């Protein structure tokens, strides 16, 4: 029973981490897209205002471009690079694989295909890699608002209840 509960906790955590990585990657793509669209648009407005001899507006546009460029350089966690966003996607895939592995382990444990000792050995082996991936996720995800975290947990619980028909929770 203790092993089943331990596996179940790994399943829940892997599912939440999967959802977090995917959601954060999606938000970062949106931020990156807006940044890539707004910066040239402001540069064009700056040039237009300069041409139309509207120095106040061109100065404001130039200041906004300057601030956004500084944010991009110094606040790399606010606007992640494409490489980091791709890493988030890969982490999401990895967490989904871990969840599937833990689900299989739970099933094999319930069916008696594996002894408790074998289950613990497999669980500990997977946990080492899992912790490394969790650390990578923590490095990339700067902050998650509590309401988003709560929503991710609710989505995860709904999924697990649908899949397991309230068997383990």
Tab-separated table of C-alpha atoms in Angstrom:
chain	number	residue	atom	x	y	z
A	1	UNK	CA	0.000	0.000	0.000
A	2	UNK	CA	2.833	2.409	0.818
A	3	UNK	CA	4.533	1.713	-2.521
A	4	UNK	CA	1.265	2.281	-4.396
A	5	UNK	CA	0.825	5.648	-2.674
A	6	UNK	CA	4.404	6.611	-3.483
A	7	UNK	CA	3.932	5.736	-7.156
A	8	UNK	CA	0.620	7.586	-7.180
A	9	UNK	CA	2.307	10.745	-5.878
A	10	UNK	CA	4.933	10.484	-8.631
A	11	UNK	CA	2.150	10.137	-11.217
A	12	UNK	CA	0.394	13.253	-9.914
A	13	UNK	CA	3.586	15.294	-9.750
A	14	UNK	CA	4.724	14.213	-13.225
A	15	UNK	CA	1.343	15.157	-14.666
A	16	UNK	CA	1.402	18.603	-13.036
A	17	UNK	CA	4.978	19.197	-14.228
A	18	UNK	CA	3.965	18.124	-17.746
A	19	UNK	CA	1.105	20.610	-17.754
A	20	UNK	CA	3.319	23.351	-16.279
A	21	UNK	CA	6.045	22.921	-18.918
A	22	UNK	CA	3.549	22.938	-21.792
A	23	UNK	CA	1.599	25.918	-20.430
A	24	UNK	CA	4.729	27.961	-19.703
A	25	UNK	CA	6.145	27.207	-23.161
A	26	UNK	CA	2.884	28.374	-24.718
A	27	UNK	CA	2.890	31.619	-22.720
A	28	UNK	CA	6.554	32.226	-23.572
A	29	UNK	CA	5.832	31.734	-27.281
A	30	UNK	CA	3.083	34.337	-27.055
A	31	UNK	CA	5.369	36.797	-25.245
A	32	UNK	CA	8.150	36.181	-27.763
A	33	UNK	CA	5.766	36.672	-30.693
A	34	UNK	CA	4.432	39.942	-29.261
A	35	UNK	CA	7.970	41.171	-28.668
A	36	UNK	CA	8.978	40.299	-32.234
A	37	UNK	CA	5.940	42.107	-33.644
A	38	UNK	CA	5.879	45.155	-31.390
A	39	UNK	CA	9.576	46.073	-31.624
A	40	UNK	CA	9.691	46.559	-35.426
A	41	UNK	CA	6.270	48.199	-35.329
A	42	UNK	CA	7.512	50.744	-32.794
A	43	UNK	CA	10.682	51.279	-34.833
A	44	UNK	CA	8.541	51.998	-37.891
A	45	UNK	CA	6.365	54.404	-35.886
A	46	UNK	CA	9.485	56.120	-34.583
A	47	UNK	CA	10.739	56.612	-38.152
A	48	UNK	CA	7.290	57.798	-39.268
A	49	UNK	CA	6.989	60.286	-36.407
A	50	UNK	CA	10.489	61.571	-37.152
A	51	UNK	CA	9.597	61.993	-40.832
A	52	UNK	CA	6.361	63.795	-39.895
A	53	UNK	CA	8.361	66.006	-37.543
A	54	UNK	CA	6.592	64.844	-34.387
A	55	UNK	CA	9.621	64.682	-32.082
A	56	UNK	CA	7.698	63.924	-28.883
A	57	UNK	CA	6.092	60.791	-30.326
A	58	UNK	CA	9.288	59.597	-31.953
A	59	UNK	CA	11.134	60.096	-28.659
A	60	UNK	CA	8.498	58.083	-26.770
A	61	UNK	CA	8.681	55.296	-29.377
A	62	UNK	CA	12.467	55.260	-29.147
A	63	UNK	CA	12.304	55.046	-25.334
A	64	UNK	CA	9.856	52.112	-25.533
A	65	UNK	CA	12.152	50.302	-27.987
A	66	UNK	CA	15.116	50.994	-25.718
A	67	UNK	CA	13.319	49.653	-22.628
A	68	UNK	CA	12.107	46.527	-24.424
A	69	UNK	CA	15.626	45.872	-25.733
A	70	UNK	CA	17.106	46.261	-22.261
A	71	UNK	CA	14.458	43.903	-20.861
A	72	UNK	CA	15.321	41.346	-23.512
A	73	UNK	CA	19.020	41.518	-22.636
A	74	UNK	CA	18.901	41.662	-18.848
A	75	UNK	CA	15.670	39.832	-18.059
A	76	UNK	CA	16.130	36.643	-20.031
A	77	UNK	CA	13.576	34.895	-17.832
A	78	UNK	CA	10.842	37.302	-18.940
A	79	UNK	CA	11.365	36.590	-22.634
A	80	UNK	CA	12.936	33.160	-23.076
A	81	UNK	CA	15.024	32.317	-26.118
A	82	UNK	CA	13.676	29.909	-28.718
A	83	UNK	CA	16.152	27.309	-27.459
A	84	UNK	CA	14.779	27.577	-23.908
A	85	UNK	CA	11.199	27.373	-25.165
A	86	UNK	CA	12.115	24.230	-27.104
A	87	UNK	CA	13.724	22.863	-23.925
A	88	UNK	CA	10.436	23.465	-22.115
A	89	UNK	CA	8.616	21.500	-24.810
A	90	UNK	CA	11.118	18.655	-24.468
A	91	UNK	CA	10.707	18.703	-20.702
A	92	UNK	CA	6.949	18.443	-21.151
A	93	UNK	CA	7.442	15.376	-23.333
A	94	UNK	CA	9.821	13.898	-20.748
A	95	UNK	CA	7.347	14.456	-17.903
A	96	UNK	CA	4.628	12.795	-19.955
A	97	UNK	CA	6.937	9.806	-20.483
A	98	UNK	CA	7.658	9.677	-16.757
A	99	UNK	CA	3.943	9.766	-15.969
A	100	UNK	CA	3.369	6.911	-18.395
A	101	UNK	CA	6.272	4.965	-16.880
A	102	UNK	CA	4.916	5.485	-13.365
A	103	UNK	CA	1.412	4.487	-14.504
A	104	UNK	CA	2.820	1.291	-15.997
A	105	UNK	CA	4.727	0.646	-12.793
A	106	UNK	CA	1.549	1.101	-10.764
A	107	UNK	CA	-0.331	-1.309	-13.014
A	108	UNK	CA	2.421	-3.919	-12.818
A	109	UNK	CA	2.516	-3.534	-9.049
A	110	UNK	CA	-1.261	-3.937	-8.753
A	111	UNK	CA	-1.256	-7.000	-11.011
A	112	UNK	CA	1.533	-8.612	-9.025
A	113	UNK	CA	3.859	-8.685	-12.033
A	114	UNK	CA	6.558	-6.978	-9.950
A	115	UNK	CA	7.498	-7.430	-6.322
A	116	UNK	CA	7.676	-4.438	-3.991
A	117	UNK	CA	11.455	-4.628	-4.099
A	118	UNK	CA	11.504	-4.523	-7.916
A	119	UNK	CA	9.031	-1.651	-7.950
A	120	UNK	CA	11.166	0.371	-5.521
A	121	UNK	CA	14.304	-0.340	-7.535
A	122	UNK	CA	12.644	0.824	-10.763
A	123	UNK	CA	11.097	3.819	-9.019
A	124	UNK	CA	14.423	4.919	-7.557
A	125	UNK	CA	16.158	4.468	-10.915
A	126	UNK	CA	13.573	6.677	-12.657
A	127	UNK	CA	13.564	9.172	-9.811
A	128	UNK	CA	17.201	10.154	-10.422
A	129	UNK	CA	16.493	11.246	-14.012
A	130	UNK	CA	13.140	12.683	-13.000
A	131	UNK	CA	14.786	14.964	-10.414
A	132	UNK	CA	17.250	16.229	-13.033
A	133	UNK	CA	14.391	17.121	-15.364
A	134	UNK	CA	12.524	18.791	-12.517
A	135	UNK	CA	15.611	20.878	-11.790
A	136	UNK	CA	15.785	21.944	-15.446
A	137	UNK	CA	12.121	22.951	-15.306
A	138	UNK	CA	12.715	24.998	-12.163
A	139	UNK	CA	15.586	26.832	-13.869
A	140	UNK	CA	13.442	27.786	-16.862
A	141	UNK	CA	10.199	28.655	-15.078
A	142	UNK	CA	10.729	31.942	-13.310
A	143	UNK	CA	7.384	32.197	-11.555
A	144	UNK	CA	3.929	30.709	-11.719
A	145	UNK	CA	1.062	32.695	-10.211
A	146	UNK	CA	-0.799	30.789	-7.509
A	147	UNK	CA	-4.043	30.851	-9.510
A	148	UNK	CA	-2.282	29.242	-12.498
A	149	UNK	CA	-0.694	26.634	-10.242
A	150	UNK	CA	-4.109	25.868	-8.748
A	151	UNK	CA	-5.611	25.562	-12.242
A	152	UNK	CA	-2.822	23.168	-13.312
A	153	UNK	CA	-3.471	21.017	-10.252
A	154	UNK	CA	-7.208	20.980	-10.949
A	155	UNK	CA	-6.644	19.977	-14.585
A	156	UNK	CA	-4.312	17.223	-13.447
A	157	UNK	CA	-6.792	15.937	-10.863
A	158	UNK	CA	-9.590	15.927	-13.450
A	159	UNK	CA	-7.419	13.957	-15.856
A	160	UNK	CA	-6.384	11.425	-13.237
A	161	UNK	CA	-9.965	11.007	-12.011
A	162	UNK	CA	-11.131	10.413	-15.586
A	163	UNK	CA	-8.404	7.864	-16.204
A	164	UNK	CA	-8.559	6.044	-12.884
A	165	UNK	CA	-12.265	6.514	-12.087
A	166	UNK	CA	-11.431	7.758	-8.616
A	167	UNK	CA	-9.726	4.445	-7.864
A	168	UNK	CA	-6.714	5.824	-5.960
A	169	UNK	CA	-7.579	9.319	-4.800
